Amino acid sequence: MSSDHLMRIRSPEFQAMAERVLRATELTSRLNVLPFEDEVGKAELFEKILGRPLPTGVTVYPPFYTDHGLHLDLAERVFINQNCTFLDYAGIRLGERVMVGPKVTFITIGHPVDPEERRGWLSGGPIDVAENVWIGAGATILPGVSIGRDAVVAAGAVVAEDVPAASLVTGGKATVHRRW
């Protein structure tokens, strides 16, 4: 689903997504209650969640949440701290050596702003995080965002626009952009 693509709720595509959400939720709930030292059990569940084994050197500290899992692409040596959420239906890619702080949320789908369309459609876009990025605790990354190589997203930042390479972004300022 691209940033200008809409998916009709109650369509076959939506139904397939909803079924996968239930399966991913079941798998992540099992993952999140395993003993921390159960590496074999975690590896088996991650393979079911992602549809493939975790890449070499990837570290994920539970609890871990995803609504889909199959569109989450993790490169080697990615670190994901506790209590992170990946709503990955439209696709999330984390490049090599990305570090994700605790309670970070990645969201690739949402609803249109227009009240007439809001209950009938989903909209969204993929998130792409380049190599060697650090995302601080509690940051929120919104649909369609790209984060450039070596960038830093400060704790608590809300990222709604692309982040240039080798830059620091901060803040969670919400401003009125339009009214209806």
PDB file of N, CA and C in Angstrom, residues 97-153:
ATOM      1  N   ARG A  97      22.416  -2.165  11.667  1.00  0.00           N
ATOM      2  CA  ARG A  97      22.871  -1.435  12.853  1.00  0.00           C
ATOM      3  C   ARG A  97      21.881  -0.368  13.336  1.00  0.00           C
ATOM      4  N   VAL A  98      20.615  -0.487  13.009  1.00  0.00           N
ATOM      5  CA  VAL A  98      19.610   0.419  13.565  1.00  0.00           C
ATOM      6  C   VAL A  98      19.383   0.054  15.027  1.00  0.00           C
ATOM      7  N   MET A  99      19.286   1.073  15.876  1.00  0.00           N
ATOM      8  CA  MET A  99      18.992   0.877  17.291  1.00  0.00           C
ATOM      9  C   MET A  99      17.651   1.542  17.594  1.00  0.00           C
ATOM     10  N   VAL A 100      16.750   0.778  18.201  1.00  0.00           N
ATOM     11  CA  VAL A 100      15.407   1.257  18.514  1.00  0.00           C
ATOM     12  C   VAL A 100      15.234   1.230  20.026  1.00  0.00           C
ATOM     13  N   GLY A 101      14.979   2.393  20.616  1.00  0.00           N
ATOM     14  CA  GLY A 101      14.805   2.499  22.063  1.00  0.00           C
ATOM     15  C   GLY A 101      13.481   1.910  22.517  1.00  0.00           C
ATOM     16  N   PRO A 102      13.270   1.833  23.837  1.00  0.00           N
ATOM     17  CA  PRO A 102      12.034   1.265  24.363  1.00  0.00           C
ATOM     18  C   PRO A 102      10.815   2.120  24.007  1.00  0.00           C
ATOM     19  N   LYS A 103       9.687   1.440  23.846  1.00  0.00           N
ATOM     20  CA  LYS A 103       8.383   2.069  23.607  1.00  0.00           C
ATOM     21  C   LYS A 103       8.306   2.881  22.312  1.00  0.00           C
ATOM     22  N   VAL A 104       9.110   2.540  21.323  1.00  0.00           N
ATOM     23  CA  VAL A 104       9.011   3.183  20.011  1.00  0.00           C
ATOM     24  C   VAL A 104       7.856   2.552  19.250  1.00  0.00           C
ATOM     25  N   THR A 105       7.117   3.372  18.499  1.00  0.00           N
ATOM     26  CA  THR A 105       5.981   2.901  17.713  1.00  0.00           C
ATOM     27  C   THR A 105       6.171   3.275  16.256  1.00  0.00           C
ATOM     28  N   PHE A 106       6.052   2.275  15.383  1.00  0.00           N
ATOM     29  CA  PHE A 106       6.091   2.475  13.931  1.00  0.00           C
ATOM     30  C   PHE A 106       4.677   2.204  13.411  1.00  0.00           C
ATOM     31  N   ILE A 107       4.104   3.158  12.681  1.00  0.00           N
ATOM     32  CA  ILE A 107       2.728   3.013  12.194  1.00  0.00           C
ATOM     33  C   ILE A 107       2.714   3.236  10.687  1.00  0.00           C
ATOM     34  N   THR A 108       2.320   2.211   9.917  1.00  0.00           N
ATOM     35  CA  THR A 108       2.298   2.359   8.459  1.00  0.00           C
ATOM     36  C   THR A 108       0.905   2.544   7.883  1.00  0.00           C
ATOM     37  N   ILE A 109      -0.130   2.337   8.684  1.00  0.00           N
ATOM     38  CA  ILE A 109      -1.483   2.545   8.169  1.00  0.00           C
ATOM     39  C   ILE A 109      -2.292   3.375   9.157  1.00  0.00           C
ATOM     40  N   GLY A 110      -3.295   4.032   8.617  1.00  0.00           N
ATOM     41  CA  GLY A 110      -4.195   4.848   9.418  1.00  0.00           C
ATOM     42  C   GLY A 110      -5.488   5.040   8.651  1.00  0.00           C
ATOM     43  N   HIS A 111      -6.145   6.131   8.920  1.00  0.00           N
ATOM     44  CA  HIS A 111      -7.416   6.428   8.266  1.00  0.00           C
ATOM     45  C   HIS A 111      -7.334   7.790   7.595  1.00  0.00           C
ATOM     46  N   PRO A 112      -8.075   8.000   6.510  1.00  0.00           N
ATOM     47  CA  PRO A 112      -8.119   9.321   5.891  1.00  0.00           C
ATOM     48  C   PRO A 112      -8.635  10.363   6.881  1.00  0.00           C
ATOM     49  N   VAL A 113      -8.260  11.609   6.670  1.00  0.00           N
ATOM     50  CA  VAL A 113      -8.690  12.707   7.529  1.00  0.00           C
ATOM     51  C   VAL A 113     -10.163  13.029   7.311  1.00  0.00           C
ATOM     52  N   ASP A 114     -10.616  12.958   6.072  1.00  0.00           N
ATOM     53  CA  ASP A 114     -11.996  13.302   5.739  1.00  0.00           C
ATOM     54  C   ASP A 114     -12.970  12.425   6.526  1.00  0.00           C
ATOM     55  N   PRO A 115     -13.910  13.030   7.285  1.00  0.00           N
ATOM     56  CA  PRO A 115     -14.819  12.233   8.112  1.00  0.00           C
ATOM     57  C   PRO A 115     -15.698  11.273   7.309  1.00  0.00           C
ATOM     58  N   GLU A 116     -16.017  11.624   6.062  1.00  0.00           N
ATOM     59  CA  GLU A 116     -16.851  10.747   5.235  1.00  0.00           C
ATOM     60  C   GLU A 116     -16.096   9.493   4.799  1.00  0.00           C
ATOM     61  N   GLU A 117     -14.790   9.587   4.673  1.00  0.00           N
ATOM     62  CA  GLU A 117     -13.978   8.454   4.226  1.00  0.00           C
ATOM     63  C   GLU A 117     -13.383   7.652   5.385  1.00  0.00           C
ATOM     64  N   ARG A 118     -13.332   8.246   6.554  1.00  0.00           N
ATOM     65  CA  ARG A 118     -12.583   7.696   7.691  1.00  0.00           C
ATOM     66  C   ARG A 118     -13.009   6.288   8.092  1.00  0.00           C
ATOM     67  N   ARG A 119     -14.292   5.998   8.116  1.00  0.00           N
ATOM     68  CA  ARG A 119     -14.760   4.688   8.570  1.00  0.00           C
ATOM     69  C   ARG A 119     -14.783   3.637   7.459  1.00  0.00           C
ATOM     70  N   GLY A 120     -14.585   4.053   6.232  1.00  0.00           N
ATOM     71  CA  GLY A 120     -14.665   3.111   5.129  1.00  0.00           C
ATOM     72  C   GLY A 120     -13.344   2.753   4.481  1.00  0.00           C
ATOM     73  N   TRP A 121     -12.263   3.433   4.868  1.00  0.00           N
ATOM     74  CA  TRP A 121     -10.991   3.239   4.186  1.00  0.00           C
ATOM     75  C   TRP A 121      -9.824   3.224   5.161  1.00  0.00           C
ATOM     76  N   LEU A 122      -8.748   2.567   4.765  1.00  0.00           N
ATOM     77  CA  LEU A 122      -7.448   2.688   5.411  1.00  0.00           C
ATOM     78  C   LEU A 122      -6.503   3.328   4.410  1.00  0.00           C
ATOM     79  N   SER A 123      -5.588   4.135   4.899  1.00  0.00           N
ATOM     80  CA  SER A 123      -4.562   4.733   4.042  1.00  0.00           C
ATOM     81  C   SER A 123      -3.211   4.458   4.689  1.00  0.00           C
ATOM     82  N   GLY A 124      -2.147   4.631   3.947  1.00  0.00           N
ATOM     83  CA  GLY A 124      -0.848   4.408   4.562  1.00  0.00           C
ATOM     84  C   GLY A 124       0.303   4.463   3.600  1.00  0.00           C
ATOM     85  N   GLY A 125       1.459   4.169   4.117  1.00  0.00           N
ATOM     86  CA  GLY A 125       2.681   4.141   3.337  1.00  0.00           C
ATOM     87  C   GLY A 125       3.790   3.471   4.119  1.00  0.00           C
ATOM     88  N   PRO A 126       4.784   2.927   3.425  1.00  0.00           N
ATOM     89  CA  PRO A 126       5.870   2.207   4.086  1.00  0.00           C
ATOM     90  C   PRO A 126       6.803   3.147   4.849  1.00  0.00           C
ATOM     91  N   ILE A 127       7.496   2.574   5.813  1.00  0.00           N
ATOM     92  CA  ILE A 127       8.523   3.287   6.576  1.00  0.00           C
ATOM     93  C   ILE A 127       9.863   2.668   6.218  1.00  0.00           C
ATOM     94  N   ASP A 128      10.847   3.517   5.916  1.00  0.00           N
ATOM     95  CA  ASP A 128      12.175   3.037   5.555  1.00  0.00           C
ATOM     96  C   ASP A 128      13.198   3.718   6.453  1.00  0.00           C
ATOM     97  N   VAL A 129      13.941   2.927   7.219  1.00  0.00           N
ATOM     98  CA  VAL A 129      14.960   3.437   8.127  1.00  0.00           C
ATOM     99  C   VAL A 129      16.310   2.945   7.614  1.00  0.00           C
ATOM    100  N   ALA A 130      17.171   3.873   7.230  1.00  0.00           N
ATOM    101  CA  ALA A 130      18.469   3.526   6.656  1.00  0.00           C
ATOM    102  C   ALA A 130      19.433   3.031   7.735  1.00  0.00           C
ATOM    103  N   GLU A 131      20.630   2.709   7.340  1.00  0.00           N
ATOM    104  CA  GLU A 131      21.629   2.116   8.203  1.00  0.00           C
ATOM    105  C   GLU A 131      22.079   3.073   9.305  1.00  0.00           C
ATOM    106  N   ASN A 132      22.427   2.475  10.447  1.00  0.00           N
ATOM    107  CA  ASN A 132      23.073   3.165  11.562  1.00  0.00           C
ATOM    108  C   ASN A 132      22.236   4.294  12.158  1.00  0.00           C
ATOM    109  N   VAL A 133      20.924   4.143  12.165  1.00  0.00           N
ATOM    110  CA  VAL A 133      20.016   5.136  12.752  1.00  0.00           C
ATOM    111  C   VAL A 133      19.750   4.764  14.202  1.00  0.00           C
ATOM    112  N   TRP A 134      19.597   5.766  15.039  1.00  0.00           N
ATOM    113  CA  TRP A 134      19.224   5.574  16.438  1.00  0.00           C
ATOM    114  C   TRP A 134      17.883   6.255  16.660  1.00  0.00           C
ATOM    115  N   ILE A 135      16.901   5.502  17.137  1.00  0.00           N
ATOM    116  CA  ILE A 135      15.573   6.035  17.422  1.00  0.00           C
ATOM    117  C   ILE A 135      15.373   5.956  18.931  1.00  0.00           C
ATOM    118  N   GLY A 136      15.220   7.125  19.566  1.00  0.00           N
ATOM    119  CA  GLY A 136      15.135   7.218  21.013  1.00  0.00           C
ATOM    120  C   GLY A 136      13.807   6.750  21.577  1.00  0.00           C
ATOM    121  N   ALA A 137      13.800   6.520  22.873  1.00  0.00           N
ATOM    122  CA  ALA A 137      12.657   5.982  23.607  1.00  0.00           C
ATOM    123  C   ALA A 137      11.384   6.778  23.352  1.00  0.00           C
ATOM    124  N   GLY A 138      10.298   6.046  23.114  1.00  0.00           N
ATOM    125  CA  GLY A 138       8.986   6.666  22.995  1.00  0.00           C
ATOM    126  C   GLY A 138       8.735   7.441  21.723  1.00  0.00           C
ATOM    127  N   ALA A 139       9.620   7.356  20.751  1.00  0.00           N
ATOM    128  CA  ALA A 139       9.395   8.047  19.476  1.00  0.00           C
ATOM    129  C   ALA A 139       8.266   7.358  18.714  1.00  0.00           C
ATOM    130  N   THR A 140       7.586   8.116  17.858  1.00  0.00           N
ATOM    131  CA  THR A 140       6.539   7.583  16.994  1.00  0.00           C
ATOM    132  C   THR A 140       6.900   7.920  15.560  1.00  0.00           C
ATOM    133  N   ILE A 141       6.951   6.908  14.703  1.00  0.00           N
ATOM    134  CA  ILE A 141       7.289   7.072  13.293  1.00  0.00           C
ATOM    135  C   ILE A 141       6.006   6.809  12.499  1.00  0.00           C
ATOM    136  N   LEU A 142       5.565   7.799  11.723  1.00  0.00           N
ATOM    137  CA  LEU A 142       4.266   7.742  11.044  1.00  0.00           C
ATOM    138  C   LEU A 142       4.383   7.243   9.603  1.00  0.00           C
ATOM    139  N   PRO A 143       3.255   6.915   8.958  1.00  0.00           N
ATOM    140  CA  PRO A 143       3.261   6.310   7.617  1.00  0.00           C
ATOM    141  C   PRO A 143       4.015   7.137   6.576  1.00  0.00           C
ATOM    142  N   GLY A 144       4.734   6.411   5.721  1.00  0.00           N
ATOM    143  CA  GLY A 144       5.379   7.013   4.562  1.00  0.00           C
ATOM    144  C   GLY A 144       6.692   7.708   4.826  1.00  0.00           C
ATOM    145  N   VAL A 145       7.241   7.588   6.035  1.00  0.00           N
ATOM    146  CA  VAL A 145       8.455   8.307   6.418  1.00  0.00           C
ATOM    147  C   VAL A 145       9.702   7.516   6.046  1.00  0.00           C
ATOM    148  N   SER A 146      10.728   8.228   5.584  1.00  0.00           N
ATOM    149  CA  SER A 146      12.065   7.664   5.397  1.00  0.00           C
ATOM    150  C   SER A 146      13.009   8.385   6.346  1.00  0.00           C
ATOM    151  N   ILE A 147      13.893   7.621   6.973  1.00  0.00           N
ATOM    152  CA  ILE A 147      14.879   8.194   7.884  1.00  0.00           C
ATOM    153  C   ILE A 147      16.247   7.869   7.311  1.00  0.00           C
ATOM    154  N   GLY A 148      17.055   8.919   7.063  1.00  0.00           N
ATOM    155  CA  GLY A 148      18.338   8.763   6.392  1.00  0.00           C
ATOM    156  C   GLY A 148      19.433   8.186   7.272  1.00  0.00           C
ATOM    157  N   ARG A 149      20.435   7.666   6.624  1.00  0.00           N
ATOM    158  CA  ARG A 149      21.582   7.014   7.263  1.00  0.00           C
ATOM    159  C   ARG A 149      22.195   7.911   8.342  1.00  0.00           C
ATOM    160  N   ASP A 150      22.561   7.298   9.471  1.00  0.00           N
ATOM    161  CA  ASP A 150      23.253   7.950  10.584  1.00  0.00           C
ATOM    162  C   ASP A 150      22.411   8.989  11.316  1.00  0.00           C
ATOM    163  N   ALA A 151      21.117   9.092  11.027  1.00  0.00           N
ATOM    164  CA  ALA A 151      20.259  10.066  11.705  1.00  0.00           C
ATOM    165  C   ALA A 151      19.944   9.607  13.125  1.00  0.00           C
ATOM    166  N   VAL A 152      19.516  10.579  13.949  1.00  0.00           N
ATOM    167  CA  VAL A 152      19.071  10.305  15.312  1.00  0.00           C
ATOM    168  C   VAL A 152      17.693  10.920  15.479  1.00  0.00           C
ATOM    169  N   VAL A 153      16.757  10.116  15.962  1.00  0.00           N
ATOM    170  CA  VAL A 153      15.415  10.581  16.309  1.00  0.00           C
ATOM    171  C   VAL A 153      15.376  10.641  17.828  1.00  0.00           C
TER     172      VAL A 153
END
